[in-house]
Short mmCIF file of C-alpha atoms in Angstrom, two decimals:
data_model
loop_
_atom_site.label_atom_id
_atom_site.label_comp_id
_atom_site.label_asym_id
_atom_site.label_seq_id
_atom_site.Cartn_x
_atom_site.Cartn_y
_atom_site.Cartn_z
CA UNK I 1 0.00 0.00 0.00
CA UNK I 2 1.70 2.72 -1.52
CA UNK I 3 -0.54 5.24 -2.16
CA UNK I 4 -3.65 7.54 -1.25
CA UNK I 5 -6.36 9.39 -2.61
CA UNK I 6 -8.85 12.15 -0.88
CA UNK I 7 -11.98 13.63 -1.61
CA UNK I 8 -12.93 16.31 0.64
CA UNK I 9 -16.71 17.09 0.77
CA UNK I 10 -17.66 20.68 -0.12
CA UNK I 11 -19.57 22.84 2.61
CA UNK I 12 -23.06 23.06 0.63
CA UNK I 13 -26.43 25.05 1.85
CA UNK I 14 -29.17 22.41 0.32
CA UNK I 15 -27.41 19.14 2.27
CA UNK I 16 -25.83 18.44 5.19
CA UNK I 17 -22.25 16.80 5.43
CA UNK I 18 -23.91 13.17 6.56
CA UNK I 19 -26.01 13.54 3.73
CA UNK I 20 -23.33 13.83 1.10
CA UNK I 21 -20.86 11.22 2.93
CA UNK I 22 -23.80 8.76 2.83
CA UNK I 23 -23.87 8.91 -1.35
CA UNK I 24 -20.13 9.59 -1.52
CA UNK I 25 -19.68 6.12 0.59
CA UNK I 26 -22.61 4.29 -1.67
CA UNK I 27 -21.28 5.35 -4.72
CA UNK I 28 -17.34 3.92 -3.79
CA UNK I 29 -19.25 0.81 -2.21
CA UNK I 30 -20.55 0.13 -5.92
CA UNK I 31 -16.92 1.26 -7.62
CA UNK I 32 -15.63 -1.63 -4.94
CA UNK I 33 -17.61 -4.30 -6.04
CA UNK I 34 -17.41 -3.60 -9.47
CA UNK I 35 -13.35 -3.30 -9.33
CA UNK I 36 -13.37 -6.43 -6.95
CA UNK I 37 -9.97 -7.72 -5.82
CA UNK I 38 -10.10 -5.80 -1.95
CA UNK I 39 -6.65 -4.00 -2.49
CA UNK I 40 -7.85 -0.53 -1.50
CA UNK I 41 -9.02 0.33 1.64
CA UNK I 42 -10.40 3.25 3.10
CA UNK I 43 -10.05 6.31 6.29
CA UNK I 44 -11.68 8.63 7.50
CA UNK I 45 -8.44 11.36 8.61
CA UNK I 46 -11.20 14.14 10.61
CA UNK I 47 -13.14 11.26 12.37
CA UNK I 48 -14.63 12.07 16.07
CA UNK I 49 -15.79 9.14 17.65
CA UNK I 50 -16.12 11.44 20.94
CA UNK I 51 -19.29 13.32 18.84
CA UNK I 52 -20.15 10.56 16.18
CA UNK I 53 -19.11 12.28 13.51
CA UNK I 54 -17.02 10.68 10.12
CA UNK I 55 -15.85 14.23 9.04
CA UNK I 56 -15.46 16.03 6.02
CA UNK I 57 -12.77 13.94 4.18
CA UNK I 58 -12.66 10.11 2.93
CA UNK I 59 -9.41 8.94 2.03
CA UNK I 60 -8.78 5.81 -0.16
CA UNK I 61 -5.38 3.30 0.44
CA UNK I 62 -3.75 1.26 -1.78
CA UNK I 63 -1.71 0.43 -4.81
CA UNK I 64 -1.16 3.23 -7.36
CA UNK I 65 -2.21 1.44 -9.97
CA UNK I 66 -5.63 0.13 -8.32
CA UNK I 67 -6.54 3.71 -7.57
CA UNK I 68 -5.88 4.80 -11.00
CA UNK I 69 -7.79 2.19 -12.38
CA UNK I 70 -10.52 2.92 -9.75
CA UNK I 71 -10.43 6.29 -10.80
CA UNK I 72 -10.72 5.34 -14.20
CA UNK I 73 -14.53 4.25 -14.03
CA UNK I 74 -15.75 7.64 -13.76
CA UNK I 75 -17.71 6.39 -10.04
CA UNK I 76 -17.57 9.65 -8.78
CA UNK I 77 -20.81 11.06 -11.70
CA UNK I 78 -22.87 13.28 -9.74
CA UNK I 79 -20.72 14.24 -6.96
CA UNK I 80 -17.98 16.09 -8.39
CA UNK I 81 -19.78 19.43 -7.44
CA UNK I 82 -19.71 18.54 -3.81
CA UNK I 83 -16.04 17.06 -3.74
CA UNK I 84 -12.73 18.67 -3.92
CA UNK I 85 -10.58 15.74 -4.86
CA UNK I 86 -6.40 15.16 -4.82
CA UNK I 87 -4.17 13.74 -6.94
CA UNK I 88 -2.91 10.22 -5.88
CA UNK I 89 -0.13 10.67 -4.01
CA UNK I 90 2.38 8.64 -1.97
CA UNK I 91 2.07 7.32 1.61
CA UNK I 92 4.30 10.14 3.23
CA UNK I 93 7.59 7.86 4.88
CA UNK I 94 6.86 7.26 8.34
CA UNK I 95 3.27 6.83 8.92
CA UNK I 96 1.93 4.98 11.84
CA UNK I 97 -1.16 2.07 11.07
CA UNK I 98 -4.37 1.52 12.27
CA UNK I 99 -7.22 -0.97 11.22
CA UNK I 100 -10.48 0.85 10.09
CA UNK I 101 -13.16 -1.62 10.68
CA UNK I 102 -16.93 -2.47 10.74
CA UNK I 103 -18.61 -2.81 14.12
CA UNK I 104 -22.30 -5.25 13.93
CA UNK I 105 -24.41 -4.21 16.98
CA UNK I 106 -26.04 -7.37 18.51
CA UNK I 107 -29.60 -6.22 17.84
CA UNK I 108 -33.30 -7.12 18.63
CA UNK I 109 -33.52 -10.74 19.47
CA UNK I 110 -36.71 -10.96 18.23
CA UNK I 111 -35.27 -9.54 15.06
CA UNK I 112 -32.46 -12.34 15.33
CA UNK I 113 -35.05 -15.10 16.15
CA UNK I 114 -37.38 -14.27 13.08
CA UNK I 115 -33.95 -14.63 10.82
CA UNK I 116 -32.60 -17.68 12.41
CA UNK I 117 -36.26 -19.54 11.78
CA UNK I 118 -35.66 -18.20 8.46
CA UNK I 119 -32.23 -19.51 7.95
CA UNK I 120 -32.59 -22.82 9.50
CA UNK I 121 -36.27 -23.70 9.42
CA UNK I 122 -36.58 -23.56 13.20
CA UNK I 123 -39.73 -23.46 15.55
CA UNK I 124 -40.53 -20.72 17.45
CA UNK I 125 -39.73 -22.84 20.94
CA UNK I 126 -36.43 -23.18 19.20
CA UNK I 127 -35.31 -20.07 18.36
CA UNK I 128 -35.94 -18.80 21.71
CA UNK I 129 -34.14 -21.54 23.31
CA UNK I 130 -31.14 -20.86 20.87
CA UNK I 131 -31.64 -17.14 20.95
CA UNK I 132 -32.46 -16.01 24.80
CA UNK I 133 -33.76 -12.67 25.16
CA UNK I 134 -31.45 -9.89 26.13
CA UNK I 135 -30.77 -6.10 25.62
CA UNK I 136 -30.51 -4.83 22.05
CA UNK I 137 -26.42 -3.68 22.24
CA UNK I 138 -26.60 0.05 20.92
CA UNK I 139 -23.05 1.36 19.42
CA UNK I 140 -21.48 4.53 20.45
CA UNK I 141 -19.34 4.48 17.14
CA UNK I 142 -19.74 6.93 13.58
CA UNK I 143 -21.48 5.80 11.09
CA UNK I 144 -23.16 5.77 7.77
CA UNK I 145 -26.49 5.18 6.88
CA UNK I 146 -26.35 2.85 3.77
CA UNK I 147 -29.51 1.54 1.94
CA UNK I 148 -29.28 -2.38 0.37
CA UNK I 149 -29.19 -2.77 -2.94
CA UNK I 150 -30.87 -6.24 -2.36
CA UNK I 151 -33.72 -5.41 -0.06
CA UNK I 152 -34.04 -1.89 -0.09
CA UNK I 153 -33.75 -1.08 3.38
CA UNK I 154 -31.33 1.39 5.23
CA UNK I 155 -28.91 0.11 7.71
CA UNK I 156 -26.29 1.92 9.77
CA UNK I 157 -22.94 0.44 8.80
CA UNK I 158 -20.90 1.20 12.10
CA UNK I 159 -17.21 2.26 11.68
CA UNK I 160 -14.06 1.93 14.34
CA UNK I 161 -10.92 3.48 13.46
CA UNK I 162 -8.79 1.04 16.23
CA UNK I 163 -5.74 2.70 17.94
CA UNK I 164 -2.53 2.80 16.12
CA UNK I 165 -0.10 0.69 15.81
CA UNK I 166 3.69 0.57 14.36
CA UNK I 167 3.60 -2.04 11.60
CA UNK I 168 1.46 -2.43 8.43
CA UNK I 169 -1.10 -5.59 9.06
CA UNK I 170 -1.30 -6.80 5.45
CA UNK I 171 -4.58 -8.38 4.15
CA UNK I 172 -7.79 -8.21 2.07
CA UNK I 173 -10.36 -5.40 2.23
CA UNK I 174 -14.04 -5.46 2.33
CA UNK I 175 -16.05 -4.39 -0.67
CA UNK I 176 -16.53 -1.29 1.67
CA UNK I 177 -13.04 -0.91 1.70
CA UNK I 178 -13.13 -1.70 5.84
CA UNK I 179 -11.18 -4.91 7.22
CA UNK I 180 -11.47 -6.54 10.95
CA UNK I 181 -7.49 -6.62 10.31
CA UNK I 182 -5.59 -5.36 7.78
CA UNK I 183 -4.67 -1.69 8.38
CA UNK I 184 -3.89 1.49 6.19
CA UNK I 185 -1.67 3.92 6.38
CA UNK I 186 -2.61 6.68 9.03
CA UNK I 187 -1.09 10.53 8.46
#
């Protein structure tokens, strides 16, 4: 992992910053898919998990080449108006690491009983016994609000920037460009 990119959202009157990160992050989710591999991963430098907030800038991680290429199928259509974006440029010599990862809450058990007699063609009785009630888990973590392609329906997708560490964890990225441990350059 070489190199970066950053796009810094614009300040604009008619949406709010969420609003703009939100279709920013959907849009590079899609570019991910379609460019496949999980070589570049992805920051968020003005994160503040103290007030929930991502921040203003996303900044991509990887090879050079894959960002080039990335950058290549025009994914950003539509949202050049709200973006300032940089050149790719190297990793600056001496940057620390740190995983950027996805956080699941444990949610609703009755939510996670109705899928698991779903999944596994169980009986009421037995998705209780499997899945006892307890407290939903709420996160205290920035996020975005994503909706599925698949079912239509929004979701918060949860994001941890863990602390950082000295040495590069190499590894595959998530087709969000997040990994539970493989890190990216942090400057």
């Amino acid at each position: 992992m070489d190199a970066y990119l950053e796009l810094q959202l614009l300040p604009d009157p008619e949406f709010p910053p969420a609003m703009l990160m939100n279709a920013l992050f959907a849009k590079l989710h899609r570019a991910l898919v379609s460019h496949g591999e999980g070589r570049i991963g992805i920051s968020f430098p003005d994160v503040e998990a103290a007030s929930g907030t991502l921040g203003m800038r996303l900044r991509l991680h990887g090879q050079a080449s894959d960002l080039a290429q990335l950058q290549n199928n025009d994914w950003l259509r539509g949202m050049r108006d709200h973006l300032r974006l940089t050149e790719i440029g190297p990793v600056p010599s001496g940057a620390s690491h740190r995983v950027v990862s996805r956080v699941q809450a444990q949610s609703s058990p009755e939510r996670l009983r109705r899928r698991a007699m779903r999944r596994h063609h169980l009986s009421p009785e037995a998705a209780l016994e499997r899945i006892p009630d307890h407290p939903a888990e709420r996160l205290n973590l920035p996020y975005l609000t994503l909706t599925s392609q698949s079912t239509g329906q929004q979701f918060r997708l949860f994001i941890e920037h863990r602390p950082l560490q000295a040495q590069a964890s190499p590894g595959q990225f998530s087709t969000y460009g997040l990994s539970p441990s493989t890190s990216i350059p942090w400057f």
